[in-house]
Structure formats: C-alpha cells, structure tokens
Coordinates of N, CA and C in Angstrom, one line a residue:
M1 N 121.4 69.3 -10.4 CA 121.2 70.8 -10.1 C 119.7 71.1 -10.1
S2 N 119.3 71.9 -9.2 CA 117.9 72.3 -9.1 C 117.5 73.3 -10.2
F3 N 116.2 73.4 -10.5 CA 115.8 74.3 -11.5 C 116.1 75.8 -11.2
P4 N 115.9 76.3 -9.9 CA 116.4 77.6 -9.6 C 117.9 77.9 -9.8
A5 N 118.7 76.9 -9.5 CA 120.1 77.0 -9.7 C 120.5 77.1 -11.2
I6 N 119.8 76.3 -12.0 CA 120.0 76.4 -13.4 C 119.6 77.8 -14.0
M7 N 118.5 78.3 -13.5 CA 118.0 79.6 -13.9 C 119.0 80.7 -13.5
V8 N 119.5 80.7 -12.3 CA 120.5 81.6 -11.8 C 121.7 81.6 -12.7
L9 N 122.2 80.4 -13.0 CA 123.4 80.2 -13.8 C 123.2 80.8 -15.2
L10 N 122.0 80.5 -15.8 CA 121.7 81.0 -17.1 C 121.7 82.6 -17.1
V11 N 121.0 83.1 -16.1 CA 121.0 84.6 -16.0 C 122.4 85.2 -15.9
A12 N 123.2 84.5 -15.1 CA 124.6 85.0 -14.9 C 125.4 84.9 -16.2
I13 N 125.3 83.8 -17.0 CA 126.0 83.6 -18.2 C 125.6 84.6 -19.3
T14 N 124.3 84.7 -19.5 CA 123.8 85.5 -20.6 C 124.0 87.0 -20.2
G15 N 123.8 87.4 -19.0 CA 124.0 88.7 -18.6 C 125.5 89.2 -18.7
L16 N 126.4 88.2 -18.3 CA 127.8 88.5 -18.4 C 128.2 88.7 -19.9
I17 N 127.8 87.9 -20.8 CA 128.1 88.0 -22.2 C 127.6 89.3 -22.7
W18 N 126.4 89.7 -22.4 CA 125.8 90.9 -22.9 C 126.6 92.1 -22.3
L19 N 127.0 92.1 -21.0 CA 127.7 93.2 -20.4 C 129.1 93.3 -21.0
I20 N 129.8 92.2 -21.2 CA 131.1 92.3 -21.8 C 131.1 92.9 -23.2
D21 N 130.0 92.4 -24.0 CA 129.9 93.0 -25.4 C 129.6 94.5 -25.3
K22 N 128.8 94.9 -24.4 CA 128.4 96.3 -24.3 C 129.7 97.2 -23.9
L23 N 130.5 96.6 -23.1 CA 131.6 97.4 -22.6 C 132.9 97.3 -23.5
F24 N 133.1 96.2 -24.1 CA 134.4 96.0 -24.7 C 134.3 95.6 -26.2
W25 N 133.4 94.7 -26.6 CA 133.4 94.3 -28.0 C 132.6 95.2 -28.9
A26 N 131.5 95.7 -28.5 CA 130.6 96.6 -29.3 C 131.4 97.9 -29.7
P27 N 132.1 98.6 -28.8 CA 132.8 99.8 -29.2 C 133.8 99.6 -30.3
R28 N 134.3 98.4 -30.4 CA 135.4 98.1 -31.4 C 134.9 97.6 -32.7
R29 N 133.6 97.2 -32.8 CA 133.0 96.7 -34.0 C 132.7 97.9 -35.0
D30 N 132.8 97.6 -36.2 CA 132.4 98.5 -37.2 C 130.9 98.7 -37.2
N31 N 130.5 99.9 -37.6 CA 129.0 100.2 -37.5 C 128.2 99.2 -38.3
N32 N 128.7 98.7 -39.4 CA 128.0 97.7 -40.2 C 128.3 96.3 -39.9
A33 N 129.1 96.0 -38.9 CA 129.5 94.7 -38.6 C 128.3 94.0 -37.9
K34 N 128.1 92.7 -38.2 CA 127.0 92.0 -37.6 C 127.4 91.5 -36.2
E35 N 126.4 91.6 -35.3 CA 126.6 91.2 -33.9 C 126.9 89.7 -33.9
P36 N 127.9 89.2 -33.1 CA 128.1 87.8 -33.0 C 126.9 87.1 -32.5
V37 N 126.7 85.8 -33.0 CA 125.5 85.0 -32.7 C 125.4 84.8 -31.2
V38 N 126.5 84.5 -30.5 CA 126.4 84.3 -29.1 C 125.9 85.5 -28.3
V39 N 126.3 86.7 -28.8 CA 125.9 87.9 -28.1 C 124.4 88.2 -28.4
E40 N 124.0 87.9 -29.7 CA 122.6 88.1 -30.0 C 121.7 87.2 -29.2
Y41 N 122.1 85.9 -29.0 CA 121.3 85.0 -28.2 C 121.2 85.5 -26.7
A42 N 122.4 85.9 -26.2 CA 122.5 86.3 -24.8 C 121.6 87.5 -24.6
R43 N 121.7 88.5 -25.5 CA 120.9 89.7 -25.4 C 119.4 89.4 -25.5
S44 N 119.0 88.4 -26.3 CA 117.6 88.1 -26.5 C 117.0 87.3 -25.3
F45 N 117.8 86.4 -24.8 CA 117.3 85.5 -23.7 C 117.5 86.0 -22.3
F46 N 118.4 86.9 -22.1 CA 118.7 87.4 -20.7 C 117.4 88.0 -20.1
P47 N 116.7 88.9 -20.7 CA 115.5 89.5 -20.0 C 114.4 88.4 -19.8
I48 N 114.3 87.5 -20.7 CA 113.3 86.4 -20.6 C 113.6 85.5 -19.4
I49 N 114.8 85.0 -19.3 CA 115.2 84.1 -18.2 C 115.2 84.9 -16.9
L50 N 115.6 86.1 -16.9 CA 115.5 86.9 -15.6 C 114.1 87.1 -15.2
L51 N 113.2 87.4 -16.1 CA 111.8 87.5 -15.7 C 111.2 86.2 -15.1
V52 N 111.5 85.1 -15.8 CA 111.0 83.8 -15.3 C 111.6 83.5 -13.9
L53 N 112.8 83.8 -13.7 CA 113.5 83.6 -12.4 C 112.8 84.5 -11.3
V54 N 112.6 85.7 -11.6 CA 112.0 86.6 -10.6 C 110.6 86.2 -10.3
I55 N 109.8 85.8 -11.3 CA 108.4 85.4 -11.0 C 108.4 84.1 -10.2
R56 N 109.2 83.1 -10.6 CA 109.2 81.9 -9.9 C 109.7 82.0 -8.4
S57 N 110.7 82.9 -8.3 CA 111.3 83.0 -7.0 C 110.6 83.9 -6.0
F58 N 109.9 84.9 -6.5 CA 109.3 85.9 -5.6 C 107.8 86.1 -5.7
V59 N 107.2 85.6 -6.8 CA 105.7 85.8 -7.0 C 104.9 84.5 -6.9
A60 N 105.1 83.7 -7.9 CA 104.3 82.4 -7.9 C 105.1 81.4 -8.7
E61 N 104.9 80.1 -8.2 CA 105.5 79.0 -8.8 C 104.5 77.9 -9.1
P62 N 104.6 77.3 -10.3 CA 103.6 76.2 -10.6 C 104.1 74.9 -9.9
F63 N 103.1 74.0 -9.6 CA 103.4 72.8 -8.9 C 102.3 71.8 -9.4
R64 N 102.8 70.5 -9.6 CA 101.8 69.5 -10.0 C 101.6 68.5 -8.9
I65 N 100.3 68.2 -8.7 CA 99.9 67.3 -7.6 C 100.2 65.8 -8.1
P66 N 101.2 65.2 -7.4 CA 101.6 63.8 -7.8 C 100.9 62.7 -7.1
S67 N 100.2 62.9 -6.1 CA 99.6 61.8 -5.3 C 98.2 62.2 -4.8
S68 N 97.5 61.2 -4.2 CA 96.1 61.4 -3.7 C 96.1 61.9 -2.2
S69 N 97.2 62.3 -1.6 CA 97.2 62.6 -0.2 C 96.3 63.8 0.2
M70 N 96.0 64.7 -0.8 CA 95.2 65.8 -0.5 C 93.8 65.8 -1.1
V71 N 93.4 64.6 -1.6 CA 92.0 64.4 -2.0 C 91.1 64.5 -0.7
P72 N 90.0 65.2 -0.8 CA 89.3 65.6 -2.0 C 89.6 67.1 -2.4
T73 N 90.5 67.8 -1.7 CA 90.8 69.2 -2.0 C 91.6 69.2 -3.3
L74 N 92.6 68.4 -3.5 CA 93.4 68.4 -4.7 C 93.5 67.0 -5.2
H75 N 93.4 66.9 -6.5 CA 93.4 65.6 -7.2 C 94.7 65.3 -7.9
I76 N 95.0 64.1 -8.2 CA 96.2 63.8 -9.0 C 95.9 64.4 -10.4
G77 N 96.9 65.1 -10.9 CA 96.7 65.8 -12.2 C 96.3 67.2 -12.1
D78 N 96.1 67.7 -10.9 CA 95.9 69.2 -10.7 C 97.2 69.9 -10.8
F79 N 97.2 71.0 -11.5 CA 98.3 71.9 -11.6 C 98.0 73.2 -10.8
I80 N 98.8 73.5 -9.8 CA 98.4 74.6 -9.0 C 99.5 75.7 -9.0
L81 N 99.1 76.9 -8.5 CA 100.0 78.0 -8.3 C 100.3 78.2 -6.8
V82 N 101.5 78.4 -6.5 CA 102.0 78.6 -5.1 C 102.4 80.0 -4.9
N83 N 101.9 80.7 -4.0 CA 102.2 82.1 -3.7 C 103.6 82.1 -2.9
K84 N 104.6 82.7 -3.6 CA 106.0 82.6 -3.0 C 106.3 83.7 -2.0
F85 N 105.4 84.7 -1.9 CA 105.7 85.8 -0.9 C 104.8 85.8 0.3
S86 N 104.0 84.7 0.5 CA 103.0 84.6 1.6 C 103.8 84.5 2.9
Y87 N 104.9 83.8 2.9 CA 105.6 83.6 4.2 C 107.0 84.1 4.2
G88 N 107.3 85.1 3.3 CA 108.6 85.7 3.3 C 109.3 85.7 2.0
I89 N 110.1 86.7 1.7 CA 110.8 86.7 0.4 C 112.2 86.1 0.7
R90 N 112.5 85.0 -0.2 CA 113.8 84.3 0.0 C 114.6 84.4 -1.3
L91 N 115.9 84.4 -1.1 CA 116.8 84.4 -2.3 C 116.8 83.0 -2.9
P92 N 116.7 83.0 -4.3 CA 116.7 81.7 -4.9 C 118.1 80.9 -4.7
V93 N 118.0 79.6 -4.6 CA 119.1 78.7 -4.4 C 119.6 78.8 -2.9
L94 N 120.0 80.0 -2.4 CA 120.5 80.1 -1.1 C 119.4 79.9 -0.1
N95 N 118.1 80.3 -0.5 CA 116.9 80.1 0.4 C 117.0 81.0 1.7
T96 N 117.7 82.1 1.6 CA 117.9 83.0 2.7 C 116.7 84.0 2.7
K97 N 116.0 84.1 3.8 CA 114.9 85.0 3.9 C 115.5 86.5 4.0
I98 N 115.0 87.3 3.1 CA 115.5 88.7 3.2 C 114.4 89.7 3.6
F99 N 113.1 89.2 3.6 CA 112.0 90.0 4.0 C 110.9 89.2 4.5
D100 N 110.4 89.5 5.7 CA 109.3 88.7 6.3 C 108.0 89.3 5.9
T101 N 107.1 88.5 5.4 CA 105.8 88.9 4.9 C 104.6 88.3 5.6
G102 N 104.9 87.3 6.5 CA 103.8 86.6 7.2 C 104.2 85.2 7.6
E103 N 103.3 84.6 8.3 CA 103.5 83.2 8.8 C 102.3 82.3 8.4
P104 N 102.5 81.0 8.3 CA 101.4 80.1 8.0 C 100.3 80.2 9.1
Q105 N 99.1 80.1 8.6 CA 97.9 80.1 9.5 C 97.3 78.6 9.5
R106 N 96.7 78.3 10.6 CA 96.1 77.0 10.7 C 95.1 76.8 9.6
G107 N 95.2 75.7 8.9 CA 94.4 75.4 7.8 C 94.9 75.8 6.4
D108 N 96.0 76.5 6.3 CA 96.7 76.8 5.1 C 97.1 75.6 4.4
V109 N 97.0 75.5 3.1 CA 97.6 74.5 2.3 C 99.0 74.9 1.8
V110 N 100.0 74.3 2.2 CA 101.4 74.8 1.9 C 102.2 73.7 1.2
V111 N 103.1 74.3 0.4 CA 104.1 73.5 -0.3 C 105.4 73.7 0.4
F112 N 106.2 72.6 0.7 CA 107.4 72.6 1.4 C 108.4 71.6 1.0
R113 N 109.6 71.8 1.3 CA 110.6 70.8 1.0 C 110.6 69.7 2.0
Y114 N 110.5 68.4 1.6 CA 110.4 67.3 2.5 C 111.6 67.4 3.5
P115 N 111.3 67.4 4.8 CA 112.3 67.7 5.8 C 113.2 66.6 6.2
V116 N 112.9 65.4 5.7 CA 113.7 64.2 6.1 C 114.7 63.8 5.0
K117 N 116.0 63.9 5.2 CA 117.0 63.5 4.2 C 117.9 62.5 4.8
K118 N 118.1 61.4 4.1 CA 119.1 60.4 4.6 C 120.5 60.9 4.4
H119 N 120.7 61.7 3.3 CA 122.1 62.3 3.1 C 121.9 63.7 2.8
K120 N 122.8 64.5 3.2 CA 122.7 66.0 3.0 C 122.7 66.4 1.5
D121 N 123.2 65.5 0.6 CA 123.2 65.8 -0.8 C 122.0 65.3 -1.6
D122 N 121.1 64.7 -0.8 CA 119.9 64.2 -1.5 C 119.1 65.4 -2.1
P123 N 118.5 65.2 -3.2 CA 117.7 66.3 -3.9 C 116.5 66.7 -3.0
D124 N 116.1 68.0 -3.1 CA 115.0 68.4 -2.4 C 113.7 67.9 -3.1
V125 N 112.8 67.4 -2.3 CA 111.5 66.9 -2.8 C 110.4 67.8 -2.2
D126 N 109.5 68.3 -3.1 CA 108.4 69.2 -2.6 C 107.2 68.3 -2.3
Y127 N 106.6 68.6 -1.1 CA 105.4 68.0 -0.6 C 104.3 69.1 -0.5
I128 N 103.1 68.7 -0.5 CA 102.0 69.6 -0.2 C 101.0 69.0 0.8
K129 N 100.8 69.8 1.9 CA 99.9 69.3 3.0 C 99.2 70.5 3.5
R130 N 98.3 70.2 4.5 CA 97.6 71.3 5.2 C 98.2 71.5 6.6
V131 N 98.4 72.8 7.0 CA 98.9 73.1 8.3 C 97.8 72.9 9.3
V132 N 98.2 72.0 10.3 CA 97.3 71.6 11.4 C 97.7 72.3 12.7
G133 N 99.0 72.2 13.0 CA 99.6 72.7 14.2 C 100.6 73.8 14.0
L134 N 100.4 74.8 14.8 CA 101.4 76.0 14.8 C 102.4 75.8 15.9
P135 N 103.5 76.6 15.9 CA 104.5 76.5 16.9 C 103.9 76.6 18.3
G136 N 104.3 75.6 19.2 CA 103.8 75.7 20.5 C 102.5 74.9 20.8
D137 N 101.8 74.5 19.7 CA 100.5 73.8 19.8 C 100.8 72.3 20.3
K138 N 99.9 71.8 21.1 CA 99.9 70.4 21.4 C 98.8 69.7 20.4
V139 N 99.3 68.9 19.5 CA 98.5 68.3 18.5 C 98.3 66.9 18.8
G140 N 97.0 66.4 18.8 CA 96.7 65.0 18.9 C 95.8 64.5 17.8
Y141 N 95.9 63.2 17.5 CA 95.1 62.6 16.5 C 94.6 61.3 17.0
F142 N 93.3 61.2 17.3 CA 92.6 60.1 17.8 C 91.3 59.8 17.2
N143 N 91.0 58.6 16.8 CA 89.7 58.2 16.2 C 89.3 59.2 15.1
K144 N 90.2 59.4 14.2 CA 89.9 60.2 13.0 C 89.7 61.7 13.3
T145 N 90.0 62.1 14.5 CA 89.8 63.5 14.9 C 91.1 64.2 15.3
I146 N 91.3 65.4 14.9 CA 92.4 66.2 15.3 C 92.0 66.9 16.6
Y147 N 93.0 67.0 17.6 CA 92.8 67.7 18.8 C 93.9 68.8 18.9
I148 N 93.5 70.0 19.1 CA 94.5 71.1 19.2 C 94.4 71.7 20.6
N149 N 95.5 71.5 21.3 CA 95.6 71.9 22.7 C 94.4 71.4 23.6
G150 N 94.1 70.1 23.3 CA 93.1 69.4 24.1 C 91.7 69.5 23.5
K151 N 91.4 70.3 22.5 CA 90.1 70.6 22.0 C 89.9 69.9 20.7
P152 N 88.9 69.1 20.5 CA 88.7 68.5 19.2 C 88.3 69.5 18.1
V153 N 88.8 69.2 16.9 CA 88.5 70.1 15.7 C 87.1 69.6 15.2
A154 N 86.2 70.5 15.0 CA 84.9 70.2 14.6 C 84.8 69.5 13.2
Q155 N 84.0 68.4 13.1 CA 83.8 67.7 11.9 C 82.3 67.5 11.6
E156 N 81.9 67.4 10.4 CA 80.5 67.2 10.0 C 80.5 66.2 8.9
P157 N 79.7 65.1 9.1 CA 79.6 64.1 8.0 C 78.8 64.6 6.8
L158 N 79.3 64.3 5.6 CA 78.6 64.7 4.4 C 78.3 63.5 3.5
E159 N 77.4 63.7 2.6 CA 77.1 62.6 1.6 C 78.1 62.7 0.5
K160 N 78.7 61.6 0.2 CA 79.8 61.6 -0.9 C 79.1 61.6 -2.2
P161 N 79.4 62.6 -3.1 CA 78.8 62.7 -4.4 C 79.4 61.6 -5.4
E162 N 78.6 61.3 -6.4 CA 79.1 60.3 -7.4 C 80.4 60.7 -8.1
S163 N 80.6 62.0 -8.2 CA 81.9 62.5 -8.8 C 83.1 62.0 -8.1
M164 N 83.0 61.6 -6.8 CA 84.1 61.2 -6.0 C 84.4 59.7 -6.1
I165 N 83.5 58.9 -6.8 CA 83.7 57.5 -6.8 C 85.0 57.0 -7.3
N166 N 85.5 57.7 -8.3 CA 86.8 57.2 -8.9 C 88.0 57.8 -8.2
I167 N 87.9 58.7 -7.2 CA 89.0 59.3 -6.6 C 89.1 59.0 -5.1
A168 N 88.0 58.4 -4.5 CA 88.0 58.1 -3.1 C 88.0 56.6 -2.9
A169 N 88.7 56.2 -1.9 CA 88.8 54.7 -1.6 C 87.4 54.2 -1.2
P170 N 87.1 52.9 -1.7 CA 85.8 52.3 -1.3 C 85.6 52.3 0.2
G171 N 84.5 52.7 0.7 CA 84.2 52.7 2.1 C 84.6 53.9 2.8
S172 N 85.3 54.8 2.1 CA 85.7 56.1 2.8 C 84.5 57.0 3.0
E173 N 84.7 57.9 4.0 CA 83.6 58.8 4.4 C 84.1 60.2 4.1
L174 N 83.2 61.1 3.6 CA 83.4 62.5 3.3 C 83.0 63.3 4.5
R175 N 83.8 64.2 5.0 CA 83.5 65.0 6.1 C 84.0 66.4 5.9
S176 N 83.3 67.4 6.5 CA 83.7 68.8 6.5 C 84.4 69.1 7.8
E177 N 85.5 69.8 7.7 CA 86.3 70.1 8.9 C 86.6 71.6 9.0
Q178 N 86.7 72.1 10.2 CA 86.9 73.5 10.4 C 88.3 73.7 11.1
L179 N 89.3 74.2 10.4 CA 90.6 74.4 11.0 C 90.9 75.9 10.9
G180 N 90.8 76.6 12.0 CA 91.0 78.0 12.0 C 89.9 78.7 11.2
E181 N 90.2 79.5 10.2 CA 89.2 80.1 9.3 C 88.9 79.3 8.1
H182 N 89.6 78.1 8.0 CA 89.4 77.3 6.8 C 88.4 76.1 7.1
K183 N 87.4 76.1 6.3 CA 86.4 75.0 6.3 C 86.7 74.2 5.0
H184 N 87.0 73.0 5.1 CA 87.4 72.2 4.0 C 86.9 70.8 4.1
L185 N 87.1 70.0 3.1 CA 86.6 68.6 3.0 C 87.8 67.7 3.3
I186 N 87.5 66.6 4.0 CA 88.5 65.5 4.3 C 87.9 64.2 4.0
L187 N 88.7 63.2 3.8 CA 88.3 61.8 3.6 C 88.9 61.0 4.7
V188 N 88.1 60.1 5.3 CA 88.5 59.1 6.3 C 88.0 57.8 6.0
E189 N 88.7 56.7 6.4 CA 88.3 55.4 6.3 C 88.1 54.7 7.6
P190 N 86.9 54.6 8.1 CA 86.6 54.2 9.5 C 87.2 52.8 9.8
G191 N 87.3 51.9 8.8 CA 87.8 50.6 9.1 C 89.3 50.5 9.2
I192 N 90.0 51.6 8.9 CA 91.5 51.5 8.9 C 92.0 52.3 10.1
K193 N 93.0 51.7 10.8 CA 93.6 52.4 11.9 C 95.0 52.8 11.5
R194 N 95.2 54.1 11.7 CA 96.6 54.7 11.4 C 97.2 55.2 12.6
V195 N 98.4 55.8 12.5 CA 99.1 56.3 13.6 C 98.3 57.3 14.4
E196 N 98.3 57.1 15.7 CA 97.6 58.0 16.6 C 98.6 58.4 17.7
G197 N 98.3 59.6 18.3 CA 99.2 60.1 19.3 C 99.1 61.6 19.5
E198 N 100.0 62.1 20.3 CA 100.0 63.5 20.6 C 101.4 64.0 20.7
T199 N 101.6 65.3 20.2 CA 103.0 65.8 20.2 C 102.9 67.4 20.4
V200 N 103.9 68.0 20.9 CA 104.0 69.4 20.9 C 104.9 69.9 19.8
V201 N 104.3 70.9 19.0 CA 105.1 71.4 17.9 C 106.2 72.4 18.4
P202 N 107.4 72.1 18.0 CA 108.5 73.0 18.4 C 108.4 74.4 17.8
E203 N 109.1 75.3 18.4 CA 109.1 76.7 17.9 C 109.8 76.6 16.5
G204 N 109.2 77.4 15.6 CA 109.8 77.5 14.2 C 109.4 76.3 13.4
H205 N 108.5 75.5 13.8 CA 108.0 74.3 13.1 C 106.5 74.3 12.9
Y206 N 106.0 73.4 12.0 CA 104.6 73.3 11.7 C 104.2 71.8 11.6
F207 N 103.1 71.4 12.1 CA 102.6 70.1 12.0 C 101.6 70.1 10.8
V208 N 101.8 69.2 9.9 CA 101.0 69.2 8.6 C 100.4 67.8 8.4
M209 N 99.2 67.8 7.8 CA 98.6 66.6 7.4 C 97.9 66.7 6.1
G210 N 97.7 65.5 5.4 CA 96.9 65.5 4.2 C 95.4 65.4 4.5
D211 N 94.6 65.9 3.5 CA 93.2 65.9 3.7 C 92.6 64.4 3.5
N212 N 93.4 63.6 2.8 CA 93.0 62.2 2.6 C 93.7 61.5 3.8
R213 N 93.0 61.6 5.0 CA 93.7 61.3 6.2 C 94.3 59.9 6.4
D214 N 93.7 58.9 5.7 CA 94.2 57.5 5.9 C 95.1 57.1 4.7
N215 N 95.4 58.1 3.9 CA 96.3 57.8 2.7 C 97.3 59.0 2.5
S216 N 97.9 59.4 3.6 CA 98.8 60.5 3.6 C 100.0 60.3 4.4
N217 N 101.2 60.5 3.8 CA 102.5 60.4 4.5 C 102.8 61.8 5.0
D218 N 102.6 62.1 6.3 CA 102.7 63.4 6.8 C 103.4 63.5 8.2
S219 N 103.1 64.6 8.9 CA 103.8 64.8 10.2 C 103.6 63.7 11.2
R220 N 102.5 62.9 11.1 CA 102.3 61.8 12.0 C 103.3 60.7 11.9
Y221 N 104.0 60.7 10.7 CA 105.0 59.7 10.5 C 106.5 60.2 10.6
W222 N 106.7 61.4 10.1 CA 108.1 61.9 10.0 C 108.3 63.2 10.7
G223 N 107.4 63.7 11.5 CA 107.6 64.9 12.3 C 107.2 66.2 11.6
T224 N 107.6 67.3 12.2 CA 107.2 68.6 11.8 C 108.1 69.2 10.7
V225 N 107.5 70.3 10.1 CA 108.2 70.9 9.0 C 108.9 72.2 9.6
P226 N 110.2 72.4 9.4 CA 110.9 73.6 9.8 C 110.4 74.8 8.9
E227 N 110.4 76.0 9.5 CA 109.9 77.2 8.8 C 110.8 77.4 7.5
E228 N 112.1 77.1 7.6 CA 112.9 77.4 6.5 C 112.7 76.4 5.3
N229 N 111.9 75.4 5.5 CA 111.5 74.5 4.4 C 110.3 74.9 3.6
L230 N 109.6 75.9 4.1 CA 108.4 76.3 3.4 C 108.7 76.9 2.1
V231 N 107.9 76.6 1.1 CA 108.1 77.1 -0.3 C 107.0 78.2 -0.5
G232 N 105.8 78.0 -0.1 CA 104.8 79.0 -0.3 C 103.4 78.4 0.0
K233 N 102.4 79.2 -0.2 CA 101.0 78.9 0.1 C 100.3 78.6 -1.3
A234 N 99.7 77.4 -1.4 CA 98.9 77.0 -2.5 C 97.6 77.8 -2.6
F235 N 97.3 78.4 -3.7 CA 96.1 79.2 -3.7 C 95.2 79.1 -5.0
L236 N 95.6 78.4 -6.0 CA 94.8 78.3 -7.2 C 95.1 77.1 -8.1
I237 N 94.1 76.4 -8.6 CA 94.2 75.3 -9.6 C 94.1 76.0 -10.9
W238 N 95.2 76.0 -11.7 CA 95.1 76.7 -13.0 C 94.9 75.7 -14.1
M239 N 95.1 74.4 -13.8 CA 94.9 73.4 -14.8 C 94.7 72.1 -14.1
S240 N 93.9 71.2 -14.7 CA 93.6 69.9 -14.2 C 93.5 68.9 -15.3
W241 N 94.2 67.8 -15.2 CA 94.2 66.8 -16.2 C 93.8 65.4 -15.7
D242 N 92.8 64.8 -16.3 CA 92.4 63.5 -15.9 C 93.2 62.4 -16.6
W243 N 94.1 61.8 -15.9 CA 95.0 60.8 -16.6 C 94.3 59.6 -17.1
N244 N 93.2 59.2 -16.4 CA 92.4 58.0 -16.8 C 91.6 58.3 -18.1
E245 N 91.0 59.5 -18.2 CA 90.2 59.8 -19.3 C 91.0 60.5 -20.4
G246 N 92.2 61.0 -20.0 CA 93.1 61.7 -21.0 C 92.5 63.0 -21.5
G247 N 92.0 63.8 -20.6 CA 91.4 65.1 -21.0 C 91.4 66.1 -19.8
I248 N 91.1 67.3 -20.1 CA 91.1 68.4 -19.2 C 89.8 68.3 -18.3
V249 N 89.9 68.5 -17.0 CA 88.8 68.6 -16.1 C 88.4 70.1 -16.0
W250 N 87.4 70.5 -16.8 CA 87.1 71.9 -17.0 C 86.6 72.5 -15.8
N251 N 85.8 71.8 -15.0 CA 85.2 72.4 -13.8 C 86.1 72.7 -12.6
R252 N 87.4 72.3 -12.8 CA 88.4 72.5 -11.7 C 89.3 73.7 -12.1
L253 N 89.3 74.1 -13.3 CA 90.1 75.2 -13.8 C 89.7 76.5 -13.1
G254 N 90.7 77.2 -12.5 CA 90.5 78.5 -11.9 C 89.9 78.4 -10.5
K255 N 89.9 77.2 -10.0 CA 89.3 77.0 -8.6 C 90.3 77.3 -7.5
S256 N 89.8 78.1 -6.6 CA 90.7 78.5 -5.5 C 90.8 77.4 -4.5
I257 N 91.9 77.3 -3.8 CA 92.2 76.2 -2.9 C 91.9 76.7 -1.5
E258 N 90.9 76.0 -0.9 CA 90.4 76.3 0.5 C 91.2 75.5 1.5

C-alpha cells in the first residue's frame, strides 16, 4: 500500500472514531467519566494526520535523490521539495485532477511515476528528470546535443571544478545548456556513445532526460511520460547528505533547483 493510501486510511479511521464518539458515546458518558483511550488517540492524531496528508497531496512533498542521473544539478543524498500544485491539483490515491494550475515548461525538473510497468499491480516508482520535449515537439539527440524541431539546443563548455571530482565520471565534460528559460549544467562523456535518434512527442506526453546525459535511464530508452504520471515540479534542496563522508553538505542546503 502506498504512503498516500495509508494516510487516507488513517484519516478515515481516526476521524470516524472521533465522530462516532462525538455523536453517540460522549453524550452518554458521565461528566466525570474518562474519555476512552482509543478516542483520545483518535482525537489527538486526526488533525495531525490530516494536515500532513493535505500538505503532501496539495502543497509540497519531500523526495530523496537515489541516483546520479541528475548530476551536476542534483547529487545522491540530496533531499528536495516538490511543488504539488504546479501542474494541477489531484486527489490523493485516485490521482484524479480536480483543478488545472499549469503545465510543464521546457527545462523544468519534474518528479513523475515511472511510466513503464510489467504488471498493472507493480508499485509506483518515482523518477526525477528534466523536461526536454513538450507535446508535439520533434526531439532529436545526436552527438551529445539535443535538437528541438530541427534546431540544436545551445551548449557552452565549462571548466570542471575540483568539487565535482568525486561525483563526475572520469573524462566527463561539464557544459552549460539553455532549455527554454532554464540555463543549467550538464555532464557528457565524449568517449561514450549512447542511444541516438529522433521522435515526435505525443499529445499529453513529455520527453525527459537526465542532466548526467551518459548515465541516465530516461525517455531515450523507455519513451515519453504521460501527463497523468506527473507528481510535481522540483524546486528546492532542503537537505543534502554526503554518504561517503557521513555528514551534511552545508553549501547545498536551501539551494533552488534550476
């Protein structure tokens, strides 16, 4: 059972116990009678669980970066916040959109449910990538360069700082890339050849890629992301933990995600 489903179930159980007590049990209790323990716990935890559910479902949800596919933008051990209302308000568990608030823009860093399932009952797995292609775009990837509707996306080579030695593959190159209004950093490995080709993004879908271009499992391999799979837009690193050093990376705390 998913975390949202568990939260909805707990809200329903604690709220129902509190309501039944209010309507039926409490009026029959003596004024000096002690409130049953189960009712006391339900009354105490219901507003807390409801608040957590509302915040995670409609405002912001925490997410931990599990892989290096978004290096140098995001590192393994980064804990980020995802804006849940950037692309529409959805009901928890049912995932039904009840209010439209916007659409992904080229260059947005988005969290989404992995669109490829071998079985319908497989658990949802959250991925994080950058939006490259919008619905209707013809997206190509050749010689480490993205092409949008036949035009190459501008890149600029940069000197790789010493701070990236431990997180970037040996021989990789650091570049700056401009996708829409987003100027961000990417890593490429000139000596490695990955999947190349061109595709047209279907309506209601998005083509996504990792910033660590030669170490990312993305739309080049398994296709586009349906709009209904979007979870939200990543916007802030609120915590970062260096697993090798076993400590907090202080200079990444509070950093916005470009």
